[in-house]
Short mmCIF file of C-alpha atoms in Angstrom, two decimals:
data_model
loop_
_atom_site.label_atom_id
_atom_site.label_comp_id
_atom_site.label_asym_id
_atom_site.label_seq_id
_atom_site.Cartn_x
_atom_site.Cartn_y
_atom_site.Cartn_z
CA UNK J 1 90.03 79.63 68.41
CA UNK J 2 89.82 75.63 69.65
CA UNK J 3 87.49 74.73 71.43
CA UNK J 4 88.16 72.46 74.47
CA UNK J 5 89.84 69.36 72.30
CA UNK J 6 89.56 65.34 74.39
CA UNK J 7 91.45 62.17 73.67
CA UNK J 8 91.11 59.37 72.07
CA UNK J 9 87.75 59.97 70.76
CA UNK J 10 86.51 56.22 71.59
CA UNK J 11 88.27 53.58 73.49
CA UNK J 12 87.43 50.18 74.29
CA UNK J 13 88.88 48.46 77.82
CA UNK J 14 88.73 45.35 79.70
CA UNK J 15 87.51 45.20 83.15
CA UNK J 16 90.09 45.26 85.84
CA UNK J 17 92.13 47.42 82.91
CA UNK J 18 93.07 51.17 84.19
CA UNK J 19 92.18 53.94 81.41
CA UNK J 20 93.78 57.65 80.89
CA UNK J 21 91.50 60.01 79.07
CA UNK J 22 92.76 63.73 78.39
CA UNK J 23 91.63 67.11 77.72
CA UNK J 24 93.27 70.37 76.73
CA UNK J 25 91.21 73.45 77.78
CA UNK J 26 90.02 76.09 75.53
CA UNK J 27 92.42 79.03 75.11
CA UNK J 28 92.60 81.50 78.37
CA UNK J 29 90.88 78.97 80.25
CA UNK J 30 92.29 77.97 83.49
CA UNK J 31 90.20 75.48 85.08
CA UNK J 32 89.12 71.80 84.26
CA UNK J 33 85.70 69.54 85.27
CA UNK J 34 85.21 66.38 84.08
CA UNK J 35 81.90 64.75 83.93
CA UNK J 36 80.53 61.35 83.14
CA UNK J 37 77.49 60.83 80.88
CA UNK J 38 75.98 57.44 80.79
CA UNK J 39 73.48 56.35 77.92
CA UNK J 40 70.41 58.27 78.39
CA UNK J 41 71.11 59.99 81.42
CA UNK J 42 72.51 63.66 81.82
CA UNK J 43 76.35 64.34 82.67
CA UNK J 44 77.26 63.49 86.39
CA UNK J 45 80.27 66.07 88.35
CA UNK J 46 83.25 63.68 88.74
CA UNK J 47 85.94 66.66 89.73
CA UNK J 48 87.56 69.76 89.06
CA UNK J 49 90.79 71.11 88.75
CA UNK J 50 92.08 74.68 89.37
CA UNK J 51 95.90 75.26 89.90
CA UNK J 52 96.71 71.70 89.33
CA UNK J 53 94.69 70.79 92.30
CA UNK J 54 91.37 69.24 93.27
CA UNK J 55 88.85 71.52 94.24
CA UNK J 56 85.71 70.01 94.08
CA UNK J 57 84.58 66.16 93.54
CA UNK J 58 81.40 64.49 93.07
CA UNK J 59 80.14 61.56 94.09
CA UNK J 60 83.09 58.64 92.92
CA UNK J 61 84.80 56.11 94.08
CA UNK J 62 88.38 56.57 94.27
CA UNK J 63 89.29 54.83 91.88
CA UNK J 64 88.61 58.14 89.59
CA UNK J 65 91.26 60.14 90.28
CA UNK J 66 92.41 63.51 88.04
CA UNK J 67 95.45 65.83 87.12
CA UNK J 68 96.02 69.32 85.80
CA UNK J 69 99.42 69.98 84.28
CA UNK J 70 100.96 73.50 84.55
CA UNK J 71 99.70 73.94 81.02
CA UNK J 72 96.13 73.51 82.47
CA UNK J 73 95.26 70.43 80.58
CA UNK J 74 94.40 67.95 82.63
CA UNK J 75 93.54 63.92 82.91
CA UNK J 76 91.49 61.23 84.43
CA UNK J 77 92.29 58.01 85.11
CA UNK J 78 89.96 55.02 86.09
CA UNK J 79 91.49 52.20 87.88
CA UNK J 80 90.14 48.78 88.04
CA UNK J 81 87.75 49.65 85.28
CA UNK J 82 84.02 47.82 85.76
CA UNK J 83 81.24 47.20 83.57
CA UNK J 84 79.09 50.18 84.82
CA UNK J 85 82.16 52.46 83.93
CA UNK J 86 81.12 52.55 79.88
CA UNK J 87 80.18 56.07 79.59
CA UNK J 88 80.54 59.28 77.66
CA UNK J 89 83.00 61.29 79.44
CA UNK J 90 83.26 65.09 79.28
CA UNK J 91 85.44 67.18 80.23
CA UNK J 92 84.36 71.22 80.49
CA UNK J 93 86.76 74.68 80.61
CA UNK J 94 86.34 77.41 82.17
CA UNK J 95 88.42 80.78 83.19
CA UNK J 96 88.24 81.84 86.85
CA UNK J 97 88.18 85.74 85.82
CA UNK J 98 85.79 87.25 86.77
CA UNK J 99 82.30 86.85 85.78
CA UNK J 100 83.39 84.47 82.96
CA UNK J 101 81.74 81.91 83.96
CA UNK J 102 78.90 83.99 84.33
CA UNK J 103 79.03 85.51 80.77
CA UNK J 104 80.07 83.05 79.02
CA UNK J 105 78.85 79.53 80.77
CA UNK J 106 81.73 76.39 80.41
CA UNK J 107 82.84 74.89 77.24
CA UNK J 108 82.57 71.58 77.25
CA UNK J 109 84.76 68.98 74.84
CA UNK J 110 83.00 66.58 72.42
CA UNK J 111 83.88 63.27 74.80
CA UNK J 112 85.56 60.49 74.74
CA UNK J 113 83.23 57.04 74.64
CA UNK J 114 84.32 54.62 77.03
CA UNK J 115 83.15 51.11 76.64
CA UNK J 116 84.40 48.42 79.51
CA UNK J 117 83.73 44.68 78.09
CA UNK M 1 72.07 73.47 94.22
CA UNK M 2 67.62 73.51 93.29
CA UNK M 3 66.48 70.77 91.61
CA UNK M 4 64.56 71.48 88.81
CA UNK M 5 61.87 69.55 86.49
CA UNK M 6 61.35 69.52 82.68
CA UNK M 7 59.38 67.31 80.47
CA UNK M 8 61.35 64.67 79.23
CA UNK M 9 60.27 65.68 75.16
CA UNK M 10 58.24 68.02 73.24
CA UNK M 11 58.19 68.41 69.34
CA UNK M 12 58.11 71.36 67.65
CA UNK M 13 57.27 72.34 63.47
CA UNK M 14 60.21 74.59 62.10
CA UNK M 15 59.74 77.96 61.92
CA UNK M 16 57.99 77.71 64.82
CA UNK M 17 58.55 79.03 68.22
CA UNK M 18 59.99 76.03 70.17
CA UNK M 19 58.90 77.01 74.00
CA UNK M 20 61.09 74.47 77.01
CA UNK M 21 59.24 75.17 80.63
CA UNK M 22 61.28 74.32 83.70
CA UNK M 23 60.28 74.33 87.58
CA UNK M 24 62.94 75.35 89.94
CA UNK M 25 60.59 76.05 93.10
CA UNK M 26 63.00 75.78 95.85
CA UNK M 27 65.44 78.19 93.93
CA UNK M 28 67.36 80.14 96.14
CA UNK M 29 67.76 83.96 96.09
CA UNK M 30 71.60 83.74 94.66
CA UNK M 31 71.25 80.79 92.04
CA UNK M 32 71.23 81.31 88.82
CA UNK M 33 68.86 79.79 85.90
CA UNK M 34 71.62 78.03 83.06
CA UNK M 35 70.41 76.49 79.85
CA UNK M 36 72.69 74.41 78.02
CA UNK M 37 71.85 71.90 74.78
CA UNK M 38 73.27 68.88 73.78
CA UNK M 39 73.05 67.73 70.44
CA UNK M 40 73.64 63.74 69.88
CA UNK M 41 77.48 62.91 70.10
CA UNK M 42 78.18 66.48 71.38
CA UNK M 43 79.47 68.14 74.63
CA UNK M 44 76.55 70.25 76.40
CA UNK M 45 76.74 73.58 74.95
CA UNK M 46 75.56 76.98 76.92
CA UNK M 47 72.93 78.77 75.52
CA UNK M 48 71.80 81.42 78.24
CA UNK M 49 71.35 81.97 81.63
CA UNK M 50 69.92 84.69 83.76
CA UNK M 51 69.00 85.71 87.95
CA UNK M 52 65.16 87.04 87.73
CA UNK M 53 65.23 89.70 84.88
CA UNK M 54 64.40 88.15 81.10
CA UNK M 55 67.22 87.71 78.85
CA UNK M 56 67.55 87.44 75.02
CA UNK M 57 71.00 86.80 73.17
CA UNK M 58 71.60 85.50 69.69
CA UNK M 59 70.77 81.83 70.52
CA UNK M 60 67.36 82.36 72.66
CA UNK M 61 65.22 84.15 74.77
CA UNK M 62 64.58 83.32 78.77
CA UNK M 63 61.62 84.06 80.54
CA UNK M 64 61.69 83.92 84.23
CA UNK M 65 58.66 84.49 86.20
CA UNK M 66 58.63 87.20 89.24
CA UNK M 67 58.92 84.68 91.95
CA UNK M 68 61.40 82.87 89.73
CA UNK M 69 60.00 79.28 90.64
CA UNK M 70 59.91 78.72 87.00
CA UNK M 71 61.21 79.61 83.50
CA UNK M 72 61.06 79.44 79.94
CA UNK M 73 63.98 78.97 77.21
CA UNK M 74 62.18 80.25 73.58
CA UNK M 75 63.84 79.47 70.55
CA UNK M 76 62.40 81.64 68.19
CA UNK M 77 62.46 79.96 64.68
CA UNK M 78 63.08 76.73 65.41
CA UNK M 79 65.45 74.91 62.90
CA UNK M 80 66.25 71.19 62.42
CA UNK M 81 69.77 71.95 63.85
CA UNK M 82 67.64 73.07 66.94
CA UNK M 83 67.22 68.93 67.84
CA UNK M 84 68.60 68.48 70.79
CA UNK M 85 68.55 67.19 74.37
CA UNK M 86 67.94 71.13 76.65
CA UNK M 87 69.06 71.15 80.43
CA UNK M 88 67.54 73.55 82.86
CA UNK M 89 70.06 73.83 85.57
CA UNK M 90 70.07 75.99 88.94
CA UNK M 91 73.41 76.99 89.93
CA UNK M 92 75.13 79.41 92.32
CA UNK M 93 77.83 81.70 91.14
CA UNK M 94 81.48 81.21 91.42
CA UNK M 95 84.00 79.38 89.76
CA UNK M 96 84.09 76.01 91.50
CA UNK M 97 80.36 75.80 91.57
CA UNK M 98 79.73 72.74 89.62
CA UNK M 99 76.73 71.79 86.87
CA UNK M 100 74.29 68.98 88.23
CA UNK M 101 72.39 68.11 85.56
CA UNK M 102 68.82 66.03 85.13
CA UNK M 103 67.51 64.31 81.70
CA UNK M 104 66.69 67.38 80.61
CA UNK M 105 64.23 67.66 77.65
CA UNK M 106 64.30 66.06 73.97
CA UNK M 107 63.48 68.28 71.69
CA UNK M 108 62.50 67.17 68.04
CA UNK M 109 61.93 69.46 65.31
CA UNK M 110 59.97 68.19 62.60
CA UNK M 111 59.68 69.87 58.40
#
């Protein structure tokens, strides 16, 4: 059974640049978070998507913006990319029956590594 | 969501019972205690979670205390493949409820 699977892997961008980072969810899940991790520190809520809309956002700018496909997968996309942007970024799964989250907790991807120079 | 506190490493000898404290004093009566690990170049991964009775699965144990202002994630037999960064989070239930996590704590195991 896969696991929830992000791309690329790694990815290096110029400031000013716009990036588009994707994740497919793990099977039977239905809903989408994305975090960002920066060196050191522990993952920070960007969003969340649940029937290809926002539900919940954290504390970003707007220029972090997100979208879940009918398929469930989803993206985000960083516009006007800055230095402080270089970060791991993860996005988790979950399923909105009930009590999975509960049982089971989210599954979170392996990250893609952003690095802005 | 409560904040909680952990110390930011401990060590532990394999084999050994690796014990991870975490405060949550101002928990609330429907949040949840969530322990996830990360090992370097992963994604966080869930190990256990529980409300105020202890819990054991095949991963850990967690110990929460009766006023539930603080808990305690026990790996049994600690193995190198135990090394990891462990986050004690405090969440409420539902779906959209989101993760905030702290630094968590660095666990090293050691031969």
């Amino acid at each position: 059974d896969a696991g929830v699977t992000q791309s690329p892997t790694h990815l290096i961008k110029t400031r000013g640049q716009q990036v588009t980072l994707r994740c497919s969810p793990k099977s039977g899940h239905d809903t989408v978070s994305w975090y960002q991790q920066a060196l050191g520190q522990g993952p920070q809520f960007i969003f969340q998507y649940y029937e290809e809309e926002e539900r919940q956002r954290g504390n970003f700018p707007d220029r972090f913006s997100g979208h879940q496909f009918p398929n469930y997968s989803s993206e985000l996309n960083v516009n006007a990319l800055l230095l402080g942007d270089s970060a791991l970024y993860l996005c988790a799964s979950s399923s909105t029956l009930l009590y999975a989250v509960e049982l089971y907790g989210y599954t979170f991807g392996s990250g893609t590594r952003l690095t802005v120079v | 969501d409560a904040k909680t506190t952990q110390p930011p490493s401990m060590d532990c000898a394999e084999g050994r019972a690796a014990n991870l404290p975490c405060n949550h004093s101002t928990i609330s009566g429907n949040e949840y205690v969530y322990w996830y690990r990360q090992i370097h170049s992963q994604g966080p991964q869930y190990i256990i979670h529980g409300l105020k009775n202890n819990e054991t699965n095949e991963m850990a144990s967690l110990i929460i205390t009766e006023d539930r202002k603080s808990s305690t994630l026990i790996l049994p037999h600690a193995t190198l493949r135990d090394t990891a960064v462990y986050y004690c989070i405090v969440r409420t239930t539902g779906t959209a409820s989101k993760l905030t996590f702290g630094t968590g704590t660095r666990l090293q195991v050691t031969l």
